[in-house]
PDB file of C-alpha atoms in Angstrom:
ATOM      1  CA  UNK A  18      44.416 -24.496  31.517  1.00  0.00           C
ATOM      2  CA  UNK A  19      42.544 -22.209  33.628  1.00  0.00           C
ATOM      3  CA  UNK A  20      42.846 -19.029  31.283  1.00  0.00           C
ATOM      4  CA  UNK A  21      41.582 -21.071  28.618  1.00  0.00           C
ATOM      5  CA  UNK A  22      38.622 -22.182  30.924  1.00  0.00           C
ATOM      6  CA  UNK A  23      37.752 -19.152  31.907  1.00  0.00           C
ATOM      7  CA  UNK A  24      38.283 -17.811  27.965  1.00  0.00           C
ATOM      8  CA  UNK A  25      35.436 -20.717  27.255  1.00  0.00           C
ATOM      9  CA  UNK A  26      33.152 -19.961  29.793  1.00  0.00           C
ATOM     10  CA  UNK A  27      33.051 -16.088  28.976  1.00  0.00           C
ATOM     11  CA  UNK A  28      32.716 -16.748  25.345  1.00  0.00           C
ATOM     12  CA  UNK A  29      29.498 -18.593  25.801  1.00  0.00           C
ATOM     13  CA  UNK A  30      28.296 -15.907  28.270  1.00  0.00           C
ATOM     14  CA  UNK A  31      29.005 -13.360  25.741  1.00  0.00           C
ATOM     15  CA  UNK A  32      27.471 -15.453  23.056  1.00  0.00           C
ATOM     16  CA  UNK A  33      24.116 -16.194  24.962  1.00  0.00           C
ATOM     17  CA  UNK A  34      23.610 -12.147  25.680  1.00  0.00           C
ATOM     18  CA  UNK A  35      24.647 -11.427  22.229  1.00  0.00           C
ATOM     19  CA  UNK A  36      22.170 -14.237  20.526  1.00  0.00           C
ATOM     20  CA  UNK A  37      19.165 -12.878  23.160  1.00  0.00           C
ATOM     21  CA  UNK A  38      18.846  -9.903  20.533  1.00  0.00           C
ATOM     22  CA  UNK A  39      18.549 -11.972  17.751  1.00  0.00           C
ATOM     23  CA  UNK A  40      15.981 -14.380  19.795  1.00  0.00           C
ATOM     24  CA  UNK A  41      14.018 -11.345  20.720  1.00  0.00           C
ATOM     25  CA  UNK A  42      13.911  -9.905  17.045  1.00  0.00           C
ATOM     26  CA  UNK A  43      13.220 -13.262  15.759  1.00  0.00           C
ATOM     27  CA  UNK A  44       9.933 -13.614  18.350  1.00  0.00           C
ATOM     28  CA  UNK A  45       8.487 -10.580  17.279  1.00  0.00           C
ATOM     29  CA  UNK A  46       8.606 -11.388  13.515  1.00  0.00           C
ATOM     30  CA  UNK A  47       7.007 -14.686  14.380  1.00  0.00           C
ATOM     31  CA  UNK A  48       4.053 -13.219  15.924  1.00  0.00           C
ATOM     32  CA  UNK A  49       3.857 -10.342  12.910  1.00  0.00           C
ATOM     33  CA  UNK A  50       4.354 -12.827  10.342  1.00  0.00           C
ATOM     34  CA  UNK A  51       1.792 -15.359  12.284  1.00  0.00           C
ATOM     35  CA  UNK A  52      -0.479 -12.240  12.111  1.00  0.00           C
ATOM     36  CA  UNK A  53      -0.485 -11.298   8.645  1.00  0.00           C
ATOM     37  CA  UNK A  54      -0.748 -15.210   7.439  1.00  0.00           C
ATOM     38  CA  UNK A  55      -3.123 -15.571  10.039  1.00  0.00           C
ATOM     39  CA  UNK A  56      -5.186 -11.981   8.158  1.00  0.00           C
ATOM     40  CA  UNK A  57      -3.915 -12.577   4.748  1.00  0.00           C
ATOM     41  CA  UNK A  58      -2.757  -8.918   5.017  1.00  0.00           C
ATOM     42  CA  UNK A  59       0.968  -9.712   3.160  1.00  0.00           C
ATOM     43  CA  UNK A  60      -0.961 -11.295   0.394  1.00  0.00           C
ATOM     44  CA  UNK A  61      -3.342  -8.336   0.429  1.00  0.00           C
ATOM     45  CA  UNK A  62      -0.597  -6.105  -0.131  1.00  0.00           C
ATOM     46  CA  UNK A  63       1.382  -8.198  -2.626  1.00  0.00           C
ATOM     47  CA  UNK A  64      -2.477  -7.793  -4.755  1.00  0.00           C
ATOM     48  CA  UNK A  65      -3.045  -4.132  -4.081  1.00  0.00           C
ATOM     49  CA  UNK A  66       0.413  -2.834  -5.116  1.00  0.00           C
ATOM     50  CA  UNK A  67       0.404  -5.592  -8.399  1.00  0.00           C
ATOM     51  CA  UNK A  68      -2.833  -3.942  -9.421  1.00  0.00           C
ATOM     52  CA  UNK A  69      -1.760  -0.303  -8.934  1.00  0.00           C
ATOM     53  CA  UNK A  70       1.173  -1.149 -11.465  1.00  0.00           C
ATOM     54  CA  UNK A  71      -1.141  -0.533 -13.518  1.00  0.00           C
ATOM     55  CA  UNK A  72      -1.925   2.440 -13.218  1.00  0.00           C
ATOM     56  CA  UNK A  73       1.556   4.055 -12.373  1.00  0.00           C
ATOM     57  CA  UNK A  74       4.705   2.338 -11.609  1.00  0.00           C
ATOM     58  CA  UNK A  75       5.297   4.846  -9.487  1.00  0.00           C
ATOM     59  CA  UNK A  76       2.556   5.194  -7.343  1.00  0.00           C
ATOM     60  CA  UNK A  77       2.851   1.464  -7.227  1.00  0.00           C
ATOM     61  CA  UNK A  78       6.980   2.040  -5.335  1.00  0.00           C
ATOM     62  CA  UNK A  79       4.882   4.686  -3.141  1.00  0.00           C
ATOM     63  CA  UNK A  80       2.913   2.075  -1.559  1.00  0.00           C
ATOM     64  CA  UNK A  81       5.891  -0.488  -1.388  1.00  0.00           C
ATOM     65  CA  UNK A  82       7.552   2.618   0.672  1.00  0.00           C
ATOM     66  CA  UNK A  83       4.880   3.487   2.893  1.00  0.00           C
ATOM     67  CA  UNK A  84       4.284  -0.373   3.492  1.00  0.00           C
ATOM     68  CA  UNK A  85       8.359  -0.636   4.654  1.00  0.00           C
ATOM     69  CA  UNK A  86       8.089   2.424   6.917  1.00  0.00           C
ATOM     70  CA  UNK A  87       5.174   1.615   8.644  1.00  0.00           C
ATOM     71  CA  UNK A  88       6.001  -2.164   8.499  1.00  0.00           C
ATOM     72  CA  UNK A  89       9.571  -1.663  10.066  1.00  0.00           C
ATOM     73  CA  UNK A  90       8.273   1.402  12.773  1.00  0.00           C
ATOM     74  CA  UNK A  91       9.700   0.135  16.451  1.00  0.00           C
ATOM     75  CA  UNK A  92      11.515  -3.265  15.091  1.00  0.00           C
ATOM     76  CA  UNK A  93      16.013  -3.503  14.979  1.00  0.00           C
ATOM     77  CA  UNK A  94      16.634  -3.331  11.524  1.00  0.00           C
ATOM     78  CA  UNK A  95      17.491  -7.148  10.933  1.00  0.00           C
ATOM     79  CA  UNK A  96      13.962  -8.020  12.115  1.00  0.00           C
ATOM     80  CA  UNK A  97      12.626  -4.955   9.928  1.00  0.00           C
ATOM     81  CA  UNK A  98      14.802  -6.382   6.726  1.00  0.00           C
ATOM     82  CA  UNK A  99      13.197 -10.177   7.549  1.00  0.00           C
ATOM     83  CA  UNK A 100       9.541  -9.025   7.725  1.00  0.00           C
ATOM     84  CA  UNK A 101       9.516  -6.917   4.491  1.00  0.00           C
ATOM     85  CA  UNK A 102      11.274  -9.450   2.461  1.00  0.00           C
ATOM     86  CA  UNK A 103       8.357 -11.825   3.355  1.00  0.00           C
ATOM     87  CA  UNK A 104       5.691  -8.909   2.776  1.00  0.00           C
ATOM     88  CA  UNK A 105       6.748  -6.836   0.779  1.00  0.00           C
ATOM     89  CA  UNK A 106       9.920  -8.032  -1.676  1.00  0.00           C
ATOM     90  CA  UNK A 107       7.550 -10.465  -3.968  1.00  0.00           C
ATOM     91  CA  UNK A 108       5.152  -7.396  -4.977  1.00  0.00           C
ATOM     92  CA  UNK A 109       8.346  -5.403  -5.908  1.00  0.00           C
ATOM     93  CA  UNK A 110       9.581  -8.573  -8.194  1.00  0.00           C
ATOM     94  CA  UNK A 111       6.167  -8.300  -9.557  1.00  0.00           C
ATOM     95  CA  UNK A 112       6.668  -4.952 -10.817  1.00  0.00           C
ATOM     96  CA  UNK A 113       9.823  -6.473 -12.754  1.00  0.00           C
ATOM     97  CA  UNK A 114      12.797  -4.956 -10.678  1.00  0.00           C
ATOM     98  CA  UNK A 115      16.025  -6.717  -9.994  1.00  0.00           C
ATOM     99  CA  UNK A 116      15.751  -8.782  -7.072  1.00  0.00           C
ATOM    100  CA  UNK A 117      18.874  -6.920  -5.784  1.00  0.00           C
ATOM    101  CA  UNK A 118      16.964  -3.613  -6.548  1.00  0.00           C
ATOM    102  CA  UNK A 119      14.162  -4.944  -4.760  1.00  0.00           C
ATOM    103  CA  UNK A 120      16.091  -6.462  -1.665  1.00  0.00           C
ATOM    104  CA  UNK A 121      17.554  -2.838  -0.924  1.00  0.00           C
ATOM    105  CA  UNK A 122      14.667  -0.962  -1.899  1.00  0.00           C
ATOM    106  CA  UNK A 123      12.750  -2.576   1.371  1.00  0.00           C
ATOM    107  CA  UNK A 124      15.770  -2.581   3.232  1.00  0.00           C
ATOM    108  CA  UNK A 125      16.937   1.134   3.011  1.00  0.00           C
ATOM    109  CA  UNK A 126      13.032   2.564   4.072  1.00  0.00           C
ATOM    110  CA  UNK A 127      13.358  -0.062   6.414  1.00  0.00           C
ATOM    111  CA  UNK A 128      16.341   0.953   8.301  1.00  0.00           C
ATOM    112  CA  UNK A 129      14.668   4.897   7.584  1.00  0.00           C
ATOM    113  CA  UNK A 130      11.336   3.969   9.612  1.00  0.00           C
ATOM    114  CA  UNK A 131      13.780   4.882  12.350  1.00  0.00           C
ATOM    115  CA  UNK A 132      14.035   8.217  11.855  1.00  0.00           C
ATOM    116  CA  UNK A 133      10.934   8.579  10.452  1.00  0.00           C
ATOM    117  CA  UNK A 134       7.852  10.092  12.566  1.00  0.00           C
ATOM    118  CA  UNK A 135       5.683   8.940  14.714  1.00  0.00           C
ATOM    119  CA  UNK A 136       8.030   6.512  16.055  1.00  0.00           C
ATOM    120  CA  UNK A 137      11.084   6.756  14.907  1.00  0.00           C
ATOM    121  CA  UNK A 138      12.880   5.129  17.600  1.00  0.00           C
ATOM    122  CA  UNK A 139      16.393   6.389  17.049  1.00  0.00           C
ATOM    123  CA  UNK A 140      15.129   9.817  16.878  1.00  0.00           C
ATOM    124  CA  UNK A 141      14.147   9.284  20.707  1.00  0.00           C
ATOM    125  CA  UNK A 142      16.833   7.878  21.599  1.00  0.00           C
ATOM    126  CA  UNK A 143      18.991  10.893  20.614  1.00  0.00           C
ATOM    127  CA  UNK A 144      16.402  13.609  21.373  1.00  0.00           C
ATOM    128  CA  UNK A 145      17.308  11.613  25.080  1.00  0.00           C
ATOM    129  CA  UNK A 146      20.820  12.432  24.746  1.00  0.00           C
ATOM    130  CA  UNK A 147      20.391  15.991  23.761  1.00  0.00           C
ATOM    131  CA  UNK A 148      17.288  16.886  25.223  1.00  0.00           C
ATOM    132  CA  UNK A 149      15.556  18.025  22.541  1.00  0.00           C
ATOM    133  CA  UNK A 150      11.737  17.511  21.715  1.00  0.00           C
ATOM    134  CA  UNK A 151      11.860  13.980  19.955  1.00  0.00           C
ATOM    135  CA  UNK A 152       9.043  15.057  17.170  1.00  0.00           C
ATOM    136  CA  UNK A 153      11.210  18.059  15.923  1.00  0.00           C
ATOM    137  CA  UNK A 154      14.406  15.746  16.430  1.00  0.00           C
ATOM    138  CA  UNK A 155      12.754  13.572  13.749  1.00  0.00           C
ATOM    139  CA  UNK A 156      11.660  15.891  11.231  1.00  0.00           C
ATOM    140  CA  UNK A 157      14.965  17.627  11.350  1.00  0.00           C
ATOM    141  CA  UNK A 158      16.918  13.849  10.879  1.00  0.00           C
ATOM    142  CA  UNK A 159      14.127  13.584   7.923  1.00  0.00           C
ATOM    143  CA  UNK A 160      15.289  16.927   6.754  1.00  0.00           C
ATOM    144  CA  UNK A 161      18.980  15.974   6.705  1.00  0.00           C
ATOM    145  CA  UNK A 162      18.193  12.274   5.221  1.00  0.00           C
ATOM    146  CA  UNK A 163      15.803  13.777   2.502  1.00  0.00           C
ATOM    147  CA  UNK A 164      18.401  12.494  -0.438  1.00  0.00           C
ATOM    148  CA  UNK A 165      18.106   8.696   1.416  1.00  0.00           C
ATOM    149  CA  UNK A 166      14.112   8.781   1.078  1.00  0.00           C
ATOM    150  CA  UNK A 167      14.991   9.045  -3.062  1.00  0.00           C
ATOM    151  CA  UNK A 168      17.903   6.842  -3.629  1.00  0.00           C
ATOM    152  CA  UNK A 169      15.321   3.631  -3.218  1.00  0.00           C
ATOM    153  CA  UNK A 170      13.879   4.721  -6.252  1.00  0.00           C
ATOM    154  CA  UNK A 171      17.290   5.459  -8.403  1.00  0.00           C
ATOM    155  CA  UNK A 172      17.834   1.731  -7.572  1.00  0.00           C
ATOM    156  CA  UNK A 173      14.511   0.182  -8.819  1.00  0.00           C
ATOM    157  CA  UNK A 174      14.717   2.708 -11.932  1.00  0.00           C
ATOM    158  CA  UNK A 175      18.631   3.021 -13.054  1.00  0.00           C
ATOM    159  CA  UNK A 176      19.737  -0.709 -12.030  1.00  0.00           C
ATOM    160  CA  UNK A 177      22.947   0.277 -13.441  1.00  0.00           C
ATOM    161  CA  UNK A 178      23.698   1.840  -9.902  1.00  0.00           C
ATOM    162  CA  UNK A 179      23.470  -1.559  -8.364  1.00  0.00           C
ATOM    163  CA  UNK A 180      25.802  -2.701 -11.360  1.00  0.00           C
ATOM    164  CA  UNK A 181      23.145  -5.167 -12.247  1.00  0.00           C
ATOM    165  CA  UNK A 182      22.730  -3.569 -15.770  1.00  0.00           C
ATOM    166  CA  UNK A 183      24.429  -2.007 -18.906  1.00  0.00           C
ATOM    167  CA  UNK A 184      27.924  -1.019 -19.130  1.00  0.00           C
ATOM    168  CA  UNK A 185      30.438   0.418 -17.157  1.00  0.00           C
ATOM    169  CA  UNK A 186      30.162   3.366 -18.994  1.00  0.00           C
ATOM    170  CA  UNK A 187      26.423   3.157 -18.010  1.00  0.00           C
ATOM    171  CA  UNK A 188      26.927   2.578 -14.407  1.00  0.00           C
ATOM    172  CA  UNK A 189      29.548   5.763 -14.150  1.00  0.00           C
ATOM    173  CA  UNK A 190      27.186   7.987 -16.585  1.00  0.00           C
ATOM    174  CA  UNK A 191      24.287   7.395 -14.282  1.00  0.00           C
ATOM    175  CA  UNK A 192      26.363   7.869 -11.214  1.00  0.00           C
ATOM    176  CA  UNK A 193      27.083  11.151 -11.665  1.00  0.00           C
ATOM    177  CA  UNK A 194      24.235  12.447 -12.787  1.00  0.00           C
ATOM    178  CA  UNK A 195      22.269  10.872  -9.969  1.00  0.00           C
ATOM    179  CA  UNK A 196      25.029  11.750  -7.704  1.00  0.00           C
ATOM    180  CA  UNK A 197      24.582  15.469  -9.196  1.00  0.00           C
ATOM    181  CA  UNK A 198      20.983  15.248  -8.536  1.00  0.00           C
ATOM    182  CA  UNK A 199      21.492  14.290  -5.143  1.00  0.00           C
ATOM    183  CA  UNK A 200      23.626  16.932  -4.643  1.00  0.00           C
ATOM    184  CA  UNK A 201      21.927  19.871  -5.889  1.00  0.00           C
ATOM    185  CA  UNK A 202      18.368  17.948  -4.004  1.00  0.00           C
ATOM    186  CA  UNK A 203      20.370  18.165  -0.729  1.00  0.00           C
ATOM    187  CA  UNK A 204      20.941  21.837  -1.301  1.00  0.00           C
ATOM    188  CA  UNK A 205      17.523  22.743  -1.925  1.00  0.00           C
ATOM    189  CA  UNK A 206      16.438  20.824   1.470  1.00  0.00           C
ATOM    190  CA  UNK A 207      18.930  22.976   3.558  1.00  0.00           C
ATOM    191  CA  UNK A 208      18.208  26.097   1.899  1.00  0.00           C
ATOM    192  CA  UNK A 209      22.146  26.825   1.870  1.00  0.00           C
ATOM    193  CA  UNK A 210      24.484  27.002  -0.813  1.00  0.00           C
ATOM    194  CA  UNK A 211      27.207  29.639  -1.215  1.00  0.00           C
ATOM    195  CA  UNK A 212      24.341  31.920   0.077  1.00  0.00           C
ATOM    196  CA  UNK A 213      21.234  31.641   1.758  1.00  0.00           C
ATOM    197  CA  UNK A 214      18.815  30.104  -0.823  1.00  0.00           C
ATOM    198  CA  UNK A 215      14.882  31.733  -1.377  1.00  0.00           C
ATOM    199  CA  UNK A 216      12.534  29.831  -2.396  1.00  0.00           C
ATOM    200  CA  UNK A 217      12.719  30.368  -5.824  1.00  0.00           C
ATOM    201  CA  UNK A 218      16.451  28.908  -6.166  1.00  0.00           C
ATOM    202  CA  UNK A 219      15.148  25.901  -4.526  1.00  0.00           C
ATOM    203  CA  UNK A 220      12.498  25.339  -6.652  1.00  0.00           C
ATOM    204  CA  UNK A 221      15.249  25.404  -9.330  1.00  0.00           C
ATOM    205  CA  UNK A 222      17.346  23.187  -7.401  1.00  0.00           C
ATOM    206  CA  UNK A 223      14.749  20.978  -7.019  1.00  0.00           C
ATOM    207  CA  UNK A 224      13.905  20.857 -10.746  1.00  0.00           C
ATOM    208  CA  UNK A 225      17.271  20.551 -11.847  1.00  0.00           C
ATOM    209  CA  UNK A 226      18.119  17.482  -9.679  1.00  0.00           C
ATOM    210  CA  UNK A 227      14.568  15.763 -10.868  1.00  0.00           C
ATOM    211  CA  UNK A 228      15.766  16.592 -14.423  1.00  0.00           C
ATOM    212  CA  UNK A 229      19.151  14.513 -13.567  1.00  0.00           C
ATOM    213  CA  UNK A 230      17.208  11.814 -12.101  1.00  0.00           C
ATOM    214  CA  UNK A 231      15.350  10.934 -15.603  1.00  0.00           C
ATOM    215  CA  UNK A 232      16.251   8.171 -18.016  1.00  0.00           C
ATOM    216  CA  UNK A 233      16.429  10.775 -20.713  1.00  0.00           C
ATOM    217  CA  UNK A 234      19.650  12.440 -21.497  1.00  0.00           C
ATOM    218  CA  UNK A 235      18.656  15.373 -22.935  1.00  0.00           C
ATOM    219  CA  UNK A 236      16.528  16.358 -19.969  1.00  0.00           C
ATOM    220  CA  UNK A 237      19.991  14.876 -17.437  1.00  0.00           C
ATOM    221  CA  UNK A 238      21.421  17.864 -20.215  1.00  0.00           C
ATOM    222  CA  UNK A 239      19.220  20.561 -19.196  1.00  0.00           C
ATOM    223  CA  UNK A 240      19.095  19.680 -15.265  1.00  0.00           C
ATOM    224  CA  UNK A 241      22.931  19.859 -15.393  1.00  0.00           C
ATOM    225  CA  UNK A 242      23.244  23.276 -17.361  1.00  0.00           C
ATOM    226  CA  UNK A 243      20.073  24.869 -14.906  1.00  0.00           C
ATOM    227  CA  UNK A 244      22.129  23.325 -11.784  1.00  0.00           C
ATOM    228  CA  UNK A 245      25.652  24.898 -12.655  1.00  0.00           C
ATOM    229  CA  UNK A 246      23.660  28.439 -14.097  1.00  0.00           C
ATOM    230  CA  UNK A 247      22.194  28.041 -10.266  1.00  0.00           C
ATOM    231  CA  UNK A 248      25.483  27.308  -8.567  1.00  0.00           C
ATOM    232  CA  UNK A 249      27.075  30.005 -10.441  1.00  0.00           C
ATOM    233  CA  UNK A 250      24.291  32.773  -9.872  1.00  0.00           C
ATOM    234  CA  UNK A 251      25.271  31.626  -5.945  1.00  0.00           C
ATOM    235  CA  UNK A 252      28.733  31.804  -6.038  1.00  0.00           C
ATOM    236  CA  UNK A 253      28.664  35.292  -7.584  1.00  0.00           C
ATOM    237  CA  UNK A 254      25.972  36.635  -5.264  1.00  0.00           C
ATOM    238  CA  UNK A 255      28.539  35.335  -2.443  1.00  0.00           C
ATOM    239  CA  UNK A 256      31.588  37.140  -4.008  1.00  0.00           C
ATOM    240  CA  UNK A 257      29.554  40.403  -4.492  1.00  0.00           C
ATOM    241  CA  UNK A 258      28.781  40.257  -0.672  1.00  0.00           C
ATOM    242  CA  UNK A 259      32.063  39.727   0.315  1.00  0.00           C
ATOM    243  CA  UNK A 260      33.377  42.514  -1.570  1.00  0.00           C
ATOM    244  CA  UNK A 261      30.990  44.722  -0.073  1.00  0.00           C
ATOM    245  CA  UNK A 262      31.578  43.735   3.110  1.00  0.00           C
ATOM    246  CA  UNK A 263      35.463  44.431   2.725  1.00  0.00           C
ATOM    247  CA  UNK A 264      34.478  48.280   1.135  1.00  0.00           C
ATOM    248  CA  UNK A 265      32.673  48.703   4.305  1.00  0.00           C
TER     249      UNK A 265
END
């Protein structure tokens, strides 16, 4: 009976540290929450995004976005998740997205307010590791994480992603376009494809991915023929350098 004692006993001392994280997180979105009743800032926000919806539907997201990332700055992301589904999740089911759609909307800029400057938290913590300057350590993880920043928005737009709309044939079509997009978007951040990419083949990068990202299929037509006329211009730019290089 001992081992089984002693099995017990260290069970609930590993359950008491692991719940103190969850007690912690759980304190500080008490006192935000308390704070924003206590302002009416959360209902001020649910107003202010509901009445720029009416302007643009996009600008209206924007807002949502910046309210997340500021909202979930220096918080673990379950306490992050909790405060923006109180704040900002009923101006998003305003706007008329899914409530999925809406749920990961907030939750994927929340869990991105960590790598997103001035805090971003896990930035530091890995500018600590490498020693690196933790402001350039977060605009590079920025850099790298630019195709996260628009997925949010492919979810609110093309439910079909989230399976919450259409067909099967609609939830495929859509994921490779937008998986396309993404793609070619992720190239043009870099500046590297099968060559080192100017500006100029960025810019067409970058126009061919937002033409994939549209609800229209003829312009997901014309992003997809300007995206493989880009890849291919690479691809023999990188073959014609390689040859030379062998001749010399």
């Amino acid at each position: 009976l001992a081992p089984l004692g002693r099995a017990i006993v260290d069970g609930f001392d590993k359950g008491a540290k692991n719940a103190m994280s969850l007690v912690a997180a759980t304190y500080v979105i008490g006192t935000i929450v308390g704070l924003l009743v206590l302002t009416a800032a959360g209902v001020r926000i649910s107003i202010l995004v509901t009445d720029m919806a009416s302007t643009s539907l996009f600008l209206a997201f924007f807002l949502v976005m910046v309210a997340s990332l500021v909202m979930g700055m220096g918080l673990p992301t379950v306490a992050a998740y909790l405060l923006l589904v109180i704040v900002v999740a009923p101006a998003i089911g305003k706007l008329g997205a899914p409530i999925v759609a809406a749920h990961m909307f907030i939750f994927y800029y929340g869990v991105l307010s960590s790598i997103t400057p001035p805090v971003a938290l896990a930035a530091y913590g890995a500018s600590g590791l490498s020693k690196a300057d933790p402001l350039r350590t977060a605009v590079m993880a920025c850099r790298l994480a630019i195709t996260a920043f628009i997925v949010p928005y492919l979810f609110v737009y093309h439910p079909e992603l989230l399976l919450l709309e259409g067909s099967l044939f609609d939830s495929m079509y859509r994921l490779a376009v937008c998986g396309s997009g993404i793609f070619l978007i992720s190239m043009a951040a870099i500046g590297q494809g099968w060559v080192t990419l100017g500006l100029v083949s960025r810019a067409v990068l970058l126009a061919a991915a937002l033409m994939l990202f549209m609800d229209i299929v003829w312009l997901n037509a014309c992003g997809a023929v300007l995206g493989a006329g880009q890849l291919l211009m690479q691809h023999r730019q990188s073959r014609r350098s390689a040859v030379s290089a062998d001749s010399t």
